[in-house]
Coordinates of C-alpha atoms and ligand atoms in Angstrom, one line a residue:
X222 CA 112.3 165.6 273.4
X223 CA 115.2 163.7 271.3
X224 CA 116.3 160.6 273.7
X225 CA 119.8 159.6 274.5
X226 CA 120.8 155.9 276.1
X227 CA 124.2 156.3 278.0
X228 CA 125.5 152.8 279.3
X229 CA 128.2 153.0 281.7
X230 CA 129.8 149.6 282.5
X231 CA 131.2 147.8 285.6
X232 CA 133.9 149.9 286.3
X233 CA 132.6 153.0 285.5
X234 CA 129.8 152.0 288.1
X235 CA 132.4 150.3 290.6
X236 CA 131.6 152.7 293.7
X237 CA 129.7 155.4 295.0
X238 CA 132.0 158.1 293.8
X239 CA 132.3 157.3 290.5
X240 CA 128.0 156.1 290.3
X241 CA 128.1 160.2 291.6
X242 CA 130.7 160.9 288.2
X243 CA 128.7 159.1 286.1
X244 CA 125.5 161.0 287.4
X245 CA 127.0 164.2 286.1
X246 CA 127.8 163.1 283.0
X247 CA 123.9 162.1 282.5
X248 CA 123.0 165.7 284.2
X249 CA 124.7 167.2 281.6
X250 CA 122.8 165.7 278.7
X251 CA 119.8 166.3 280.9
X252 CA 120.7 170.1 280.8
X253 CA 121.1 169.9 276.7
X254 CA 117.5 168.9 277.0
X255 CA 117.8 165.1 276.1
X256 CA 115.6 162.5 277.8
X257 CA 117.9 160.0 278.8
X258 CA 118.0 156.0 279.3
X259 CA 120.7 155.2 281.5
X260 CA 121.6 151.7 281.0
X261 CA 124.0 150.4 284.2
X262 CA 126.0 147.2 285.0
X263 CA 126.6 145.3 287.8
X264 CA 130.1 146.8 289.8
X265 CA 132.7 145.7 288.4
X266 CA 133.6 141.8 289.5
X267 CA 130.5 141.8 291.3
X268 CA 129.0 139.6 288.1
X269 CA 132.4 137.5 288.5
X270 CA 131.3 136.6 292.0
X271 CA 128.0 135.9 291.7
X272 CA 128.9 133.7 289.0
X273 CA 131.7 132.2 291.2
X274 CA 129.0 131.6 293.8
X275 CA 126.6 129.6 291.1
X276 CA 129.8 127.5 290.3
X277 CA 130.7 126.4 294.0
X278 CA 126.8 125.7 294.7
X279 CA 126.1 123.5 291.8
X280 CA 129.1 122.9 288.6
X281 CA 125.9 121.4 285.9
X282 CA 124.1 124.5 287.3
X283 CA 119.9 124.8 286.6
X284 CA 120.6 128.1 284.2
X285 CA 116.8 129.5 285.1
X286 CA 118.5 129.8 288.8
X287 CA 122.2 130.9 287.6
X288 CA 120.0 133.8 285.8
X289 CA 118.0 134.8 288.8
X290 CA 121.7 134.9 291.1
X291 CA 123.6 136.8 288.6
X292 CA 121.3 139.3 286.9
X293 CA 120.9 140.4 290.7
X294 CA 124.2 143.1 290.7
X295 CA 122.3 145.3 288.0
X296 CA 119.5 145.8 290.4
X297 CA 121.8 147.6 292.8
X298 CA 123.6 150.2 290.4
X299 CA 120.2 150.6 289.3
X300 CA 118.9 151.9 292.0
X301 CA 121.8 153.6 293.1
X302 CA 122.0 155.4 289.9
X303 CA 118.0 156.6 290.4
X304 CA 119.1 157.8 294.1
X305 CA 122.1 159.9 293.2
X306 CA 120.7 161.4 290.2
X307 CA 117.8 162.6 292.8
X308 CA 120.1 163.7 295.2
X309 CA 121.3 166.1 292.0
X310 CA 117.3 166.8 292.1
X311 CA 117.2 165.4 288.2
X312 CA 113.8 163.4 288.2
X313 CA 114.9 159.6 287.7
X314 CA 113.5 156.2 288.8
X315 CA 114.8 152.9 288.5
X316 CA 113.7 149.9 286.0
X317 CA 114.7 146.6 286.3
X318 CA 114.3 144.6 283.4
X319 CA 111.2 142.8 284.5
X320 CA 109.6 146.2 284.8
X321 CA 110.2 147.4 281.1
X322 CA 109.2 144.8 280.8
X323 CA 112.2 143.7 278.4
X324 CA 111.4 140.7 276.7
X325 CA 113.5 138.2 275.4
X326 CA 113.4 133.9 274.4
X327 CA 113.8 131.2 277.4
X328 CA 117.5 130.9 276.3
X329 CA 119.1 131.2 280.0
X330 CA 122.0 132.4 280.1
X331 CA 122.3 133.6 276.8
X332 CA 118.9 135.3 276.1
X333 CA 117.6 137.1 273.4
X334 CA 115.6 140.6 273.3
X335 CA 112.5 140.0 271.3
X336 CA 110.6 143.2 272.5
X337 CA 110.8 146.6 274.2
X338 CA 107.8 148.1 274.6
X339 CA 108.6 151.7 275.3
X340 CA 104.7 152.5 276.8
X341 CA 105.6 152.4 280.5
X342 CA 108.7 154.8 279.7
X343 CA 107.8 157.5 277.4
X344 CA 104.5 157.4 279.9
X345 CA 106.8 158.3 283.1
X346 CA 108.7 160.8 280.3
X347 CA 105.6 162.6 279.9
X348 CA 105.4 163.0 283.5
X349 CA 108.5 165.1 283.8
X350 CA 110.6 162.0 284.7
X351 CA 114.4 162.8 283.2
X352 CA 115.9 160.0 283.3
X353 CA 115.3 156.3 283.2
X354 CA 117.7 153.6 284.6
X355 CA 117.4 150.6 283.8
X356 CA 119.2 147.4 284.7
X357 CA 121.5 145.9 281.9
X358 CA 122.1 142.5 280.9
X359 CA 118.6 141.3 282.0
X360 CA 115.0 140.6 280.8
X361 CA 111.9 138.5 281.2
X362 CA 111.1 135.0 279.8
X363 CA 107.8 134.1 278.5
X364 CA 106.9 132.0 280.7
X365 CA 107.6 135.0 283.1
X366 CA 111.5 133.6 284.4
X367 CA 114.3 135.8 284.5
X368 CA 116.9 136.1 281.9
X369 CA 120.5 137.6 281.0
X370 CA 121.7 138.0 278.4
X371 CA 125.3 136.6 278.2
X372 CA 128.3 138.4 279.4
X373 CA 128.7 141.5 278.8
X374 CA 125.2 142.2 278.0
X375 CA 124.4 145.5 278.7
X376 CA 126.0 146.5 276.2
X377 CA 123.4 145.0 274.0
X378 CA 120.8 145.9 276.4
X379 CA 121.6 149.6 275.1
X380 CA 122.1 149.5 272.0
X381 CA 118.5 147.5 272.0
X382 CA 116.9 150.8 273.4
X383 CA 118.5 152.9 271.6
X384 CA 116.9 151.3 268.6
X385 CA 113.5 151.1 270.8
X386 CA 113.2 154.9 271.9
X387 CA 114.3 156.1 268.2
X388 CA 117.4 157.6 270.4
X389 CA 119.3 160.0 268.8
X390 CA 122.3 158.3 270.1
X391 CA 124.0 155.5 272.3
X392 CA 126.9 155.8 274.4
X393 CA 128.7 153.2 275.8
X394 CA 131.1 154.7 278.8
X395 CA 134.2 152.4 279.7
X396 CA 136.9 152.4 281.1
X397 CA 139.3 152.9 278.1
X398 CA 138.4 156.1 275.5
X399 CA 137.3 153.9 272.6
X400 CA 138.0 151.1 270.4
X401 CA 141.9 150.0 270.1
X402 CA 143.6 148.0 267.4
X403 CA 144.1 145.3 270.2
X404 CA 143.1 145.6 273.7
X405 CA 145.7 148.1 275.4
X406 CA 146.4 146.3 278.3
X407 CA 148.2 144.0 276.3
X408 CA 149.9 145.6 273.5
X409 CA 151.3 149.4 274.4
X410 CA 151.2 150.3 270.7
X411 CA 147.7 150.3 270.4
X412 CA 145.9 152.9 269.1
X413 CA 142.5 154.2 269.5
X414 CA 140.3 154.1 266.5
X415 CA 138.1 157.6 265.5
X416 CA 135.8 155.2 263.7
X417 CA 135.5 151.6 262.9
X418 CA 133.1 150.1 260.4
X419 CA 130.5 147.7 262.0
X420 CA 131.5 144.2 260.5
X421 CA 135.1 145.1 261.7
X422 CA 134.0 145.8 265.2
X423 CA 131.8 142.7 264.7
X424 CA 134.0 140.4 263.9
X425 CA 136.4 142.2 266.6
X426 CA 134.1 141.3 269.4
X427 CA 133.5 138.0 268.4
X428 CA 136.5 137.0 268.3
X429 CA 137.4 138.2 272.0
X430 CA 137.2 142.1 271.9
X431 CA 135.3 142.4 274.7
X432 CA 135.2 145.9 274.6
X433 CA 131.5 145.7 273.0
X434 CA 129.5 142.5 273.2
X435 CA 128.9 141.0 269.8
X436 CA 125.3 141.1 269.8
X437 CA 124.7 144.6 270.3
X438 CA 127.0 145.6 267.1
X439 CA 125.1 143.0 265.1
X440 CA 122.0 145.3 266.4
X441 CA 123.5 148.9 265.9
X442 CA 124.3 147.3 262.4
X443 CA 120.7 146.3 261.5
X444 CA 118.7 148.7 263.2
X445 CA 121.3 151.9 262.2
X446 CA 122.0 152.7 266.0
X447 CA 124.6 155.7 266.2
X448 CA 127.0 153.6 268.5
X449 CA 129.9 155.4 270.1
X450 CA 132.4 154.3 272.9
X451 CA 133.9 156.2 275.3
X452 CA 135.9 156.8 278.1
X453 CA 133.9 157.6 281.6
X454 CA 137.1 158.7 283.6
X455 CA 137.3 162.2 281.1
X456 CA 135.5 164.6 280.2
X457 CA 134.3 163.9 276.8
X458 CA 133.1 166.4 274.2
X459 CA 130.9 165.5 271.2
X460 CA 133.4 164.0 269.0
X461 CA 135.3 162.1 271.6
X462 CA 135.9 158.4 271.6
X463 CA 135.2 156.0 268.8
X464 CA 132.0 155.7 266.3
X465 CA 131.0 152.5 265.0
X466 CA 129.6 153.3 261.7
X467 CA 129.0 152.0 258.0
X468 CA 132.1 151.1 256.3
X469 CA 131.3 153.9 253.3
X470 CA 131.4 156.4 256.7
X471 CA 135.3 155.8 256.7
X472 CA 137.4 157.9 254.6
X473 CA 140.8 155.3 254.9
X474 CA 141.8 152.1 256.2
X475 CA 144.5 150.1 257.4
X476 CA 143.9 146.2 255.3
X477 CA 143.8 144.6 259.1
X478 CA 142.4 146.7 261.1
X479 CA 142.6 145.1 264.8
X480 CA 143.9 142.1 266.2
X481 CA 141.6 140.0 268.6
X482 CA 142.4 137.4 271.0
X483 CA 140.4 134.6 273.3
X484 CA 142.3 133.9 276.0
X485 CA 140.4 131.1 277.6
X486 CA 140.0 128.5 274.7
X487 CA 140.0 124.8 275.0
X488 CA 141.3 122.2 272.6
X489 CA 139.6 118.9 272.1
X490 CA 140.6 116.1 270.1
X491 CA 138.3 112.6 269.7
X492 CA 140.8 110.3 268.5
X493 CA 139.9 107.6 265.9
X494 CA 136.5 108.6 265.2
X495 CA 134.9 106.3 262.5
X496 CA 134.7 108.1 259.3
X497 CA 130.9 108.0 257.7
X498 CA 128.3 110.0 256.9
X499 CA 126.4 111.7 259.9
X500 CA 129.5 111.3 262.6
X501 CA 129.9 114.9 262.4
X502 CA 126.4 115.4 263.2
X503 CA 125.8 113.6 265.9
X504 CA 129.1 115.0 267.9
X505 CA 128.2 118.6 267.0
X506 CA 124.6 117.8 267.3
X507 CA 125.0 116.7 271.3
X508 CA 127.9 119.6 271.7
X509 CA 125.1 122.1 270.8
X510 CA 122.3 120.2 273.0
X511 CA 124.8 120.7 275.8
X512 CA 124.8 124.3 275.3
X513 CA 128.6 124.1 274.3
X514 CA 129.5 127.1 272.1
X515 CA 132.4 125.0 269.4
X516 CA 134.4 127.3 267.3
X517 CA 136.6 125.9 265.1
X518 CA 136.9 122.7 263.9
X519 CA 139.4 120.3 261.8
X520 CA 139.0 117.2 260.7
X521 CA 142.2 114.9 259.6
X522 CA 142.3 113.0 256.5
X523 CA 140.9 109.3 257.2
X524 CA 142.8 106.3 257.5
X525 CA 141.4 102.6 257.3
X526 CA 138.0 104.7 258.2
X527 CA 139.1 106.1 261.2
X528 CA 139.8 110.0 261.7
X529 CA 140.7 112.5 264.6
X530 CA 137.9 115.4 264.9
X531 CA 139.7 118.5 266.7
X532 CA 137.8 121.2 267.7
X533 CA 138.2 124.6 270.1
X534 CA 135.8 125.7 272.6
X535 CA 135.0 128.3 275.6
X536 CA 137.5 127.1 278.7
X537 CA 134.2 127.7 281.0
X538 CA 132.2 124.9 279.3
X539 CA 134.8 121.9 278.8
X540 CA 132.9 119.8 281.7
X541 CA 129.9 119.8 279.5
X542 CA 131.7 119.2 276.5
X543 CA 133.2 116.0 278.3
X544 CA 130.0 115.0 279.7
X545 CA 128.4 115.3 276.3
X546 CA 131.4 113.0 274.7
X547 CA 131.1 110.7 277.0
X548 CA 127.4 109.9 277.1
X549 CA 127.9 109.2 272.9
X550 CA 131.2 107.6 273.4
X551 CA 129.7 104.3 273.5
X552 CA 127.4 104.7 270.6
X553 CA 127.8 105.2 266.6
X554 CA 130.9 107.2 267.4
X555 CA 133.0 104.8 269.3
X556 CA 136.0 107.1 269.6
X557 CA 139.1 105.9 271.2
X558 CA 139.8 108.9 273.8
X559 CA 139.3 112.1 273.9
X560 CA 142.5 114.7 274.4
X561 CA 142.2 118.0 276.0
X562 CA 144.6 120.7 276.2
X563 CA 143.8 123.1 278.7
X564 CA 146.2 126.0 278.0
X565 CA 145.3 127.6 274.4
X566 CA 144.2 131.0 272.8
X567 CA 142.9 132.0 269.6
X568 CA 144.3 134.5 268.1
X569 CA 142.9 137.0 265.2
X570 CA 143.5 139.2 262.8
X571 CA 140.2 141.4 261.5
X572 CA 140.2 144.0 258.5
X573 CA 137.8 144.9 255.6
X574 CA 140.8 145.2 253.2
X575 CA 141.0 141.6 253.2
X576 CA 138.5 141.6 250.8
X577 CA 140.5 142.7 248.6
X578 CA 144.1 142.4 249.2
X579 CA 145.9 139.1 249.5
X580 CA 148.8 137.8 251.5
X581 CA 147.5 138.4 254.7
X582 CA 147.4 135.1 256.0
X583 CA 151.1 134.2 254.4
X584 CA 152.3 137.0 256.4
X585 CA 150.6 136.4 259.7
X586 CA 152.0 132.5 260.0
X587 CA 155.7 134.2 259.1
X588 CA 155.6 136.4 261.7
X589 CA 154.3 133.5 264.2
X590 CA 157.0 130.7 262.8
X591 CA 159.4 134.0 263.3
X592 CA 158.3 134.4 266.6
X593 CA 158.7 130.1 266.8
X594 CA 155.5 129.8 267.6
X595 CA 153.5 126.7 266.8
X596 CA 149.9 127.5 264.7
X597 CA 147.5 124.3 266.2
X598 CA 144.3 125.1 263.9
X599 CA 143.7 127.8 261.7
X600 CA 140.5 129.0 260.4
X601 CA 139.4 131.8 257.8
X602 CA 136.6 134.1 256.4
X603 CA 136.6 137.1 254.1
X604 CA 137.5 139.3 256.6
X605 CA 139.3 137.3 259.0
X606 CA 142.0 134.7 260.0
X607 CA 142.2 133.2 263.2
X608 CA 144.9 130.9 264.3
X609 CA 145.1 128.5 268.0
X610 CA 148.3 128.5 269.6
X611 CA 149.6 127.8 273.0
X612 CA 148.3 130.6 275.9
X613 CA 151.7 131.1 277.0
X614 CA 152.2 133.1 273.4
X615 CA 149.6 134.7 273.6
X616 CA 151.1 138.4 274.5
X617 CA 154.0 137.6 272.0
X618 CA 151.7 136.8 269.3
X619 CA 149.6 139.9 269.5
X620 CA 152.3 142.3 270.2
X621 CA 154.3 140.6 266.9
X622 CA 151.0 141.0 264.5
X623 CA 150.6 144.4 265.5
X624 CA 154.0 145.4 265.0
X625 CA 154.7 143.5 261.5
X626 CA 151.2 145.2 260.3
X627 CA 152.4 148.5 261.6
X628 CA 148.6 149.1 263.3
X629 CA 149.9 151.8 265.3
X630 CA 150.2 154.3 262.3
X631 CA 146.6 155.7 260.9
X632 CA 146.5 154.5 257.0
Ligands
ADP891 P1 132.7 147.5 280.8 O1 132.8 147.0 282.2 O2 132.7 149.0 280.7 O3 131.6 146.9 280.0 P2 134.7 145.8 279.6 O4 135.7 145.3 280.5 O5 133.5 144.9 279.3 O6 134.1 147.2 280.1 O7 135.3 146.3 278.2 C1 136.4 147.2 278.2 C2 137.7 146.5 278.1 O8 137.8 145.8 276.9 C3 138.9 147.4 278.2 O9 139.3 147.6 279.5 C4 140.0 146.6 277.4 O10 140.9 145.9 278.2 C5 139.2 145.5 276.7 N1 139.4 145.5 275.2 C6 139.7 144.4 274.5 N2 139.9 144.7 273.2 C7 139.8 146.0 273.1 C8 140.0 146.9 272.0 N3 140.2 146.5 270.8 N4 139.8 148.2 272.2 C9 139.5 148.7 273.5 N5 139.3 147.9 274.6 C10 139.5 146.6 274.4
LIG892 N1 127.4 142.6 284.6 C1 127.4 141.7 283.4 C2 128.7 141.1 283.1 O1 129.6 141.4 283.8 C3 126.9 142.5 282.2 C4 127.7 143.6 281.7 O2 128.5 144.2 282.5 O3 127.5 144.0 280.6 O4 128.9 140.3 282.2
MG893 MG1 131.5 145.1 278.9

């Protein structure tokens, strides 16, 4: 039988009427004579408030534990999802991650799938089992712990067995009808993609799109997953939503193809940093042995052997971040003080074409001065520009860059 994965995210899972919707959907593949993986989320904010809950209980949080609280939402749609579909008298049984068993690296938190066997599965296929549900965003350590991971992760939990099971096909259900040229609750001029080429939607989601999470584009990419996203609120026909696919795959395209944004970004700034070989380092050494996630980075020109080192960061790790400055503060680095600025966001534009074509960054910093906003740190690469401004421009910005490079009109 050819094998389908259909992921249907937090919302699309939210309660027991739409778990029943979502249960058609899969019975109709089921009917087409797919065996299908159904790949669930937690319901929607349930993730938020177990994560809320690991916060209150301990801030410097053991992450072994945090993964053992919040992988625990995934376990209910699971199941949930196996019951209705029986109710529908479709054959289907729950997995959670453990049970696959999924495997991944001891990176709490932020895990990584090293294995799938697909033996358990394909055995229960051959049973007459239809449909498999397995929970997303979770997995199993080696030394037998559980894992997620990282926000978002089902999505790469799907995409992962698609690749596993051969499937002919992933689906990702959401709650808008495909990939935007900026997310559409912010800018009303967006407009849904047919297709989008895999290092745009890469770079996309990296840069805050969190419409897919990076990781599981970077594996429909090497692993040639048919990746498609779509809207579980409609009724969807073969050709509906947006297909991530190889950039030869798409006939025309606009130079910048989406703008991306972070909303909850942090600025740091060690002041008066002594300026010699191996600073850098040890400051971005200790940031990553903190499990701080630093983005971009400036450093000023030096004066009398002192320099400022700015760089950005996640808003949800700065109390590490400090923690980590602090215990080198002392040492080689002997800063003077650290500033933060609490209220940024990174903002970004992302498009094959810039390859090729020039002047892209010239005009996104005269649309910004236009729009009198102040650029804090900018970084580049081939295919992207980012810029850090103030939060409270945030909308603006986006809305602006969309307009000046007209991304609501198809090239
Ligand atoms: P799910 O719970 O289904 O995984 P997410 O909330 O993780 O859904 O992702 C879907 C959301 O991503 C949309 O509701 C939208 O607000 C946001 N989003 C951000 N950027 C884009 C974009 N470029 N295209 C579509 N959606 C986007
Ligand atoms: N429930 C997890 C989260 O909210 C994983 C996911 O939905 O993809 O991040
Ligand atoms: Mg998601």
């Amino acid at each position: 039988m050819p094998t389908l994965v259909m992921k249907f995210g937090g919302t699309s899972v939210a309660n027991l009427d739409r778990i029943r919707r979502a249960a058609k959907r899969v019975g109709v593949e089921v009917a087409k004579g797919y065996d299908v993986i159904v790949i669930v989320s937690a319901m929607s904010g349930k993730t938020n408030e177990l994560v809320g809950w690991v916060n209150e209980t301990s801030p410097l949080y053991d992450a072994r534990e945090y993964d053992a609280i919040v992988s625990s939402g995934e376990n209910v749609t699971a199941g949930l999802m196996a019951l209705t579909l029986q109710e529908m008298d479709v054959p289907a049984r729950s997995w959670q991650g453990w049970q696959v068993p999924l495997m991944t690296n001891s990176a709490h938190s932020q895990a990584r799938i090293e294995e799938i066997p697909t033996d358990n599965i394909n055995a229960k296929f051959g049973e007459g089992m239809k449909v498999a549900v397995v929970a997303g965003f979770q997995g199993i350590s080696p030394e037998g712990r559980i894992t997620t991971l990282g926000r978002g992760g089902s999505d790469t939990t799907a995409v992962a067995f698609a690749a596993a099971f051969d499937a002919e096909r992933c689906d990702i259900y959401t709650d808008v009808d495909g990939v935007y040229t900026t997310d559409p609750r912010i800018c009303q001029k967006a407009r849904k993609l047919d297709r989008i080429a895999f290092e745009e939607m890469l770079e996309l989601a990296s840069l805050g799109a969190k419409v897919l999470q990076t990781r599981s584009v970077e594996l429909a990419m090497r692993y040639k997953v048919k990746l498609r996203v779509l809207s579980s609120f409609e009724e969807q026909s073969d050709e509906a939503g947006t297909l991530v696919c190889d950039e030869d795959e798409i006939m025309e395209s606009n130079v910048v193809a989406g703008v991306a944004f972070s909303r909850d970004e942090v600025q740091m700034t060690l002041r008066s940093v002594a300026d010699r070989p191996g600073i850098a380092a040890i400051i971005f050494g200790t940031l990553s042995d903190a499990g701080v996630n630093v983005d971009m980075i400036v450093q000023d020109i030096s004066e009398d052997g002192r320099t400022n080192m700015t760089f950005s960061l996640p808003s949800e790790q700065v109390s590490r971040a400090e923690k980590a400055m602090d215990a080198i503060k002392g040492e080689e680095i002997n800063y003077e003080n650290v500033v933060t600025d609490l209220d940024v966001a990174k903002i970004s534009v992302v498009g094959i074409g810039m390859r090729s074509q020039s002047g892209v960054a010239a005009k996104m910093f005269k649309v910004l001065s236009d729009e009198g906003i102040n650029i804090k740190v900018i970084t580049t690469s081939e295919i992207k520009i980012s810029v850090l401004v103030d939060r409270k421009y945030l909308e603006l910005a986006v809305q602006a860059l969309h307009d000046a490079f007209e991304l609501e009109k198809a090239a």
